[in-house]
Amino acid sequence: SGYLLGVEALVRWRYPQRGLVEPGEFLGIAEGSGQMIALGRWVLNQACTEVRAWQARLPEGRQVRLTVNVSVAQLRDSDLVADVTRALLESQLDPGCLVIEVTESVLMHNTESMLAKLNALNKHGVRISIDDFGTGYSSLAYLHRFPIDIVKIDRSFIERLGGVEDGAELTRAIITLGDTLGLEVIAEGVETHEQLSHLRALQCESAQGYLFSKPVDGATTRELLRSAPTW
């Protein structure tokens, strides 16, 4: 429909001499130096606060969903449940507006501790999303075991829609699987109107990608939320 459901928090390093540094250049350093948990906690707090402030300026009843990515280190080595609870309390963001996103590879760790943390978050009303779905080895084995609400179709399938190597059948299979299990399905990496047209034909209800918006700052996001874009 073109309705903007929400946003995903992305971190950038604003370096004085180099400008904005992409996460691929510094997240590995953050992880190796033991700063990943602190960085992830800061992103969570900042994002919840900003999104709640945007919601306060929107018409009554208009909510914006926020997706925050969580690393394996955060899920394994930190008190993630306490961090999320604190961020929601301090920002006054509705838990139903927060989505915690983990990559499919996280499921392969399959520790009882991780499962307990995700279950606790889910009981608080926070939704859990699986990123890069369809690329790992654990896709089906753990869908029932983990409290998953949302699956994101990996961009590699979307890139093949309408191409020589058509990925429509695999994409349709994931959409059907999501419908059968009562999961929301989001297509990642949508960059062309042709891809969007294929996804609509496959009855995929949600999508994200550069076709809708490249990563933008807070001020630009506020304008996107006020407007009613159509694609």
Short mmCIF file of C-alpha atoms in Angstrom, two decimals:
data_model
loop_
_atom_site.label_atom_id
_atom_site.label_comp_id
_atom_site.label_asym_id
_atom_site.label_seq_id
_atom_site.Cartn_x
_atom_site.Cartn_y
_atom_site.Cartn_z
CA SER A 1 0.00 0.00 0.00
CA GLY A 2 2.97 2.35 0.48
CA TYR A 3 2.17 2.81 4.18
CA LEU A 4 5.36 3.30 6.21
CA LEU A 5 5.30 0.64 8.94
CA GLY A 6 8.50 1.54 10.70
CA VAL A 7 12.23 2.05 10.67
CA GLU A 8 15.39 0.06 11.33
CA ALA A 9 18.15 1.54 13.47
CA LEU A 10 21.53 1.60 11.73
CA VAL A 11 24.73 2.79 13.40
CA ARG A 12 27.33 5.03 11.74
CA TRP A 13 30.55 6.44 13.18
CA ARG A 14 30.74 10.20 12.63
CA TYR A 15 34.51 10.54 12.34
CA PRO A 16 35.90 14.12 12.35
CA GLN A 17 38.31 13.66 9.43
CA ARG A 18 36.65 10.86 7.44
CA GLY A 19 32.97 11.72 7.80
CA LEU A 20 30.47 8.88 8.21
CA VAL A 21 32.17 5.51 8.57
CA GLU A 22 30.15 2.44 7.55
CA PRO A 23 29.56 -0.28 10.18
CA GLY A 24 31.49 -2.85 8.17
CA GLU A 25 34.65 -0.89 8.93
CA PHE A 26 34.29 -0.64 12.70
CA LEU A 27 31.89 -3.26 14.10
CA GLY A 28 34.58 -5.94 13.90
CA ILE A 29 36.90 -3.67 15.89
CA ALA A 30 34.15 -3.00 18.44
CA GLU A 31 33.58 -6.72 18.85
CA GLY A 32 37.27 -7.55 19.10
CA SER A 33 37.91 -4.85 21.70
CA GLY A 34 34.95 -5.85 23.86
CA GLN A 35 32.91 -2.72 23.07
CA MET A 36 30.10 -4.41 21.13
CA ILE A 37 27.76 -4.81 24.11
CA ALA A 38 28.14 -1.16 25.18
CA LEU A 39 27.67 0.02 21.60
CA GLY A 40 24.59 -2.14 21.11
CA ARG A 41 23.11 -0.87 24.38
CA TRP A 42 23.69 2.76 23.30
CA VAL A 43 22.04 2.16 19.89
CA LEU A 44 19.02 0.56 21.60
CA ASN A 45 18.57 3.43 24.06
CA GLN A 46 19.07 6.14 21.45
CA ALA A 47 16.74 4.55 18.91
CA CYS A 48 13.92 3.97 21.41
CA THR A 49 14.14 7.57 22.62
CA GLU A 50 14.12 9.03 19.10
CA VAL A 51 11.24 6.91 17.83
CA ARG A 52 9.12 7.73 20.88
CA ALA A 53 9.77 11.44 20.25
CA TRP A 54 8.65 11.03 16.62
CA GLN A 55 5.50 9.23 17.71
CA ALA A 56 4.60 12.11 20.04
CA ARG A 57 4.51 14.49 17.05
CA LEU A 58 2.41 12.23 14.82
CA PRO A 59 -1.41 12.11 14.70
CA GLU A 60 -2.96 10.22 17.61
CA GLY A 61 -2.93 6.49 17.07
CA ARG A 62 -0.11 6.61 14.48
CA GLN A 63 2.63 4.29 15.67
CA VAL A 64 6.05 3.67 14.22
CA ARG A 65 7.71 0.31 14.57
CA LEU A 66 11.40 0.24 15.46
CA THR A 67 13.72 -2.63 14.57
CA VAL A 68 17.04 -2.90 16.42
CA ASN A 69 19.67 -5.48 15.50
CA VAL A 70 21.22 -7.49 18.33
CA SER A 71 24.61 -9.17 18.05
CA VAL A 72 25.51 -12.64 19.23
CA ALA A 73 27.67 -11.03 21.94
CA GLN A 74 24.69 -9.07 23.30
CA LEU A 75 22.47 -12.12 23.31
CA ARG A 76 25.10 -14.40 24.79
CA ASP A 77 27.11 -12.23 27.20
CA SER A 78 24.87 -9.38 28.39
CA ASP A 79 21.65 -9.04 30.34
CA LEU A 80 19.73 -8.17 27.19
CA VAL A 81 16.32 -8.46 28.85
CA ALA A 82 17.28 -5.87 31.48
CA ASP A 83 18.77 -3.57 28.80
CA VAL A 84 15.60 -3.72 26.69
CA THR A 85 13.31 -3.26 29.70
CA ARG A 86 15.31 -0.22 30.81
CA ALA A 87 15.31 1.33 27.31
CA LEU A 88 11.53 0.90 27.03
CA LEU A 89 10.92 2.31 30.50
CA GLU A 90 13.14 5.35 30.04
CA SER A 91 11.84 6.15 26.55
CA GLN A 92 8.20 5.24 27.30
CA LEU A 93 8.07 3.39 23.99
CA ASP A 94 5.29 0.80 23.70
CA PRO A 95 6.94 -2.69 23.78
CA GLY A 96 4.72 -3.67 20.86
CA CYS A 97 6.53 -1.09 18.73
CA LEU A 98 9.96 -2.66 19.29
CA VAL A 99 11.35 -5.50 17.19
CA ILE A 100 14.59 -7.18 18.24
CA GLU A 101 16.32 -8.61 15.19
CA VAL A 102 18.84 -11.44 15.16
CA THR A 103 20.49 -13.14 12.22
CA GLU A 104 19.54 -16.66 11.31
CA SER A 105 23.03 -17.83 12.31
CA VAL A 106 22.24 -16.92 15.94
CA LEU A 107 19.69 -19.75 16.04
CA MET A 108 22.47 -22.23 15.35
CA HIS A 109 24.01 -21.41 18.74
CA ASN A 110 20.73 -22.66 20.21
CA THR A 111 21.74 -22.26 23.84
CA GLU A 112 19.15 -22.47 26.59
CA SER A 113 20.32 -19.08 27.84
CA MET A 114 19.65 -17.40 24.48
CA LEU A 115 16.28 -19.11 24.18
CA ALA A 116 15.31 -17.96 27.67
CA LYS A 117 16.25 -14.34 26.86
CA LEU A 118 14.23 -14.30 23.64
CA ASN A 119 11.24 -15.87 25.40
CA ALA A 120 11.44 -13.27 28.17
CA LEU A 121 11.52 -10.42 25.63
CA ASN A 122 8.57 -11.91 23.80
CA LYS A 123 6.57 -12.14 27.04
CA HIS A 124 7.24 -8.41 27.57
CA GLY A 125 5.47 -7.74 24.25
CA VAL A 126 8.63 -7.21 22.20
CA ARG A 127 8.62 -8.94 18.83
CA ILE A 128 11.50 -11.09 17.53
CA SER A 129 12.64 -10.99 13.92
CA ILE A 130 14.96 -13.32 12.02
CA ASP A 131 17.21 -11.58 9.48
CA ASP A 132 18.66 -13.19 6.31
CA PHE A 133 16.08 -15.97 6.43
CA GLY A 134 16.69 -18.81 3.99
CA THR A 135 20.50 -18.64 3.97
CA GLY A 136 21.32 -20.71 7.08
CA TYR A 137 21.06 -24.35 8.00
CA SER A 138 18.56 -23.96 10.83
CA SER A 139 15.67 -22.31 9.01
CA LEU A 140 12.96 -24.85 9.72
CA ALA A 141 14.37 -26.77 12.68
CA TYR A 142 14.14 -23.88 15.13
CA LEU A 143 11.13 -21.87 13.94
CA HIS A 144 8.90 -23.61 16.47
CA ARG A 145 11.53 -23.68 19.21
CA PHE A 146 12.26 -19.95 19.17
CA PRO A 147 9.59 -17.24 19.73
CA ILE A 148 9.80 -15.84 16.22
CA ASP A 149 7.24 -13.28 15.03
CA ILE A 150 8.83 -12.01 11.81
CA VAL A 151 11.04 -13.52 9.12
CA LYS A 152 12.95 -11.41 6.61
CA ILE A 153 13.53 -12.95 3.20
CA ASP A 154 17.23 -12.60 2.41
CA ARG A 155 18.05 -10.08 -0.31
CA SER A 156 19.76 -12.77 -2.40
CA PHE A 157 16.31 -14.19 -3.24
CA ILE A 158 14.88 -10.74 -4.03
CA GLU A 159 17.77 -9.92 -6.37
CA ARG A 160 16.81 -12.92 -8.53
CA LEU A 161 13.16 -11.95 -8.96
CA GLY A 162 12.47 -11.44 -12.64
CA GLY A 163 16.05 -12.28 -13.59
CA VAL A 164 17.53 -15.11 -15.62
CA GLU A 165 17.77 -17.21 -12.46
CA ASP A 166 14.29 -16.49 -11.15
CA GLY A 167 13.99 -16.70 -7.39
CA ALA A 168 10.20 -16.47 -7.37
CA GLU A 169 9.58 -20.07 -6.33
CA LEU A 170 11.84 -19.91 -3.28
CA THR A 171 10.43 -16.52 -2.34
CA ARG A 172 6.88 -17.86 -2.70
CA ALA A 173 7.81 -20.86 -0.55
CA ILE A 174 9.05 -18.61 2.29
CA ILE A 175 5.94 -16.41 2.06
CA THR A 176 3.70 -19.49 2.17
CA LEU A 177 5.66 -20.91 5.10
CA GLY A 178 5.25 -17.62 6.97
CA ASP A 179 1.51 -17.56 6.32
CA THR A 180 1.15 -21.16 7.47
CA LEU A 181 3.00 -20.50 10.72
CA GLY A 182 1.31 -17.16 11.37
CA LEU A 183 4.52 -15.16 10.88
CA GLU A 184 4.92 -11.76 9.29
CA VAL A 185 7.16 -11.91 6.22
CA ILE A 186 9.29 -8.95 5.10
CA ALA A 187 11.26 -8.87 1.84
CA GLU A 188 14.72 -7.30 2.24
CA GLY A 189 16.80 -5.41 -0.28
CA VAL A 190 14.01 -4.23 -2.60
CA GLU A 191 15.63 -1.82 -5.04
CA THR A 192 13.47 -1.79 -8.17
CA HIS A 193 9.81 -1.35 -9.05
CA GLU A 194 10.01 -4.67 -10.91
CA GLN A 195 10.98 -6.47 -7.70
CA LEU A 196 8.16 -4.73 -5.84
CA SER A 197 5.69 -5.75 -8.54
CA HIS A 198 6.78 -9.40 -8.26
CA LEU A 199 6.43 -9.28 -4.46
CA ARG A 200 2.94 -7.85 -4.72
CA ALA A 201 2.01 -10.64 -7.12
CA LEU A 202 3.37 -13.13 -4.57
CA GLN A 203 1.24 -11.40 -1.89
CA CYS A 204 4.18 -10.40 0.26
CA GLU A 205 2.72 -7.66 2.45
CA SER A 206 5.86 -5.93 3.74
CA ALA A 207 9.19 -4.93 2.25
CA GLN A 208 12.21 -2.75 2.88
CA GLY A 209 15.06 -1.50 0.74
CA TYR A 210 16.60 1.37 -1.20
CA LEU A 211 13.51 1.66 -3.42
CA PHE A 212 11.72 3.16 -0.42
CA SER A 213 14.62 4.98 1.21
CA LYS A 214 18.36 4.81 1.60
CA PRO A 215 19.66 5.17 5.17
CA VAL A 216 18.85 8.70 6.35
CA ASP A 217 19.28 10.78 9.48
CA GLY A 218 16.63 11.54 12.09
CA ALA A 219 15.43 14.80 10.57
CA THR A 220 14.84 13.21 7.16
CA THR A 221 13.07 10.26 8.79
CA ARG A 222 10.66 12.61 10.56
CA GLU A 223 9.74 14.11 7.18
CA LEU A 224 9.18 10.63 5.71
CA LEU A 225 6.83 9.80 8.57
CA ARG A 226 4.81 12.98 8.03
CA SER A 227 4.44 12.44 4.30
CA ALA A 228 2.43 9.73 2.58
CA PRO A 229 4.82 8.30 -0.03
CA THR A 230 3.59 5.95 -2.72
CA TRP A 231 5.57 3.39 -4.68
#
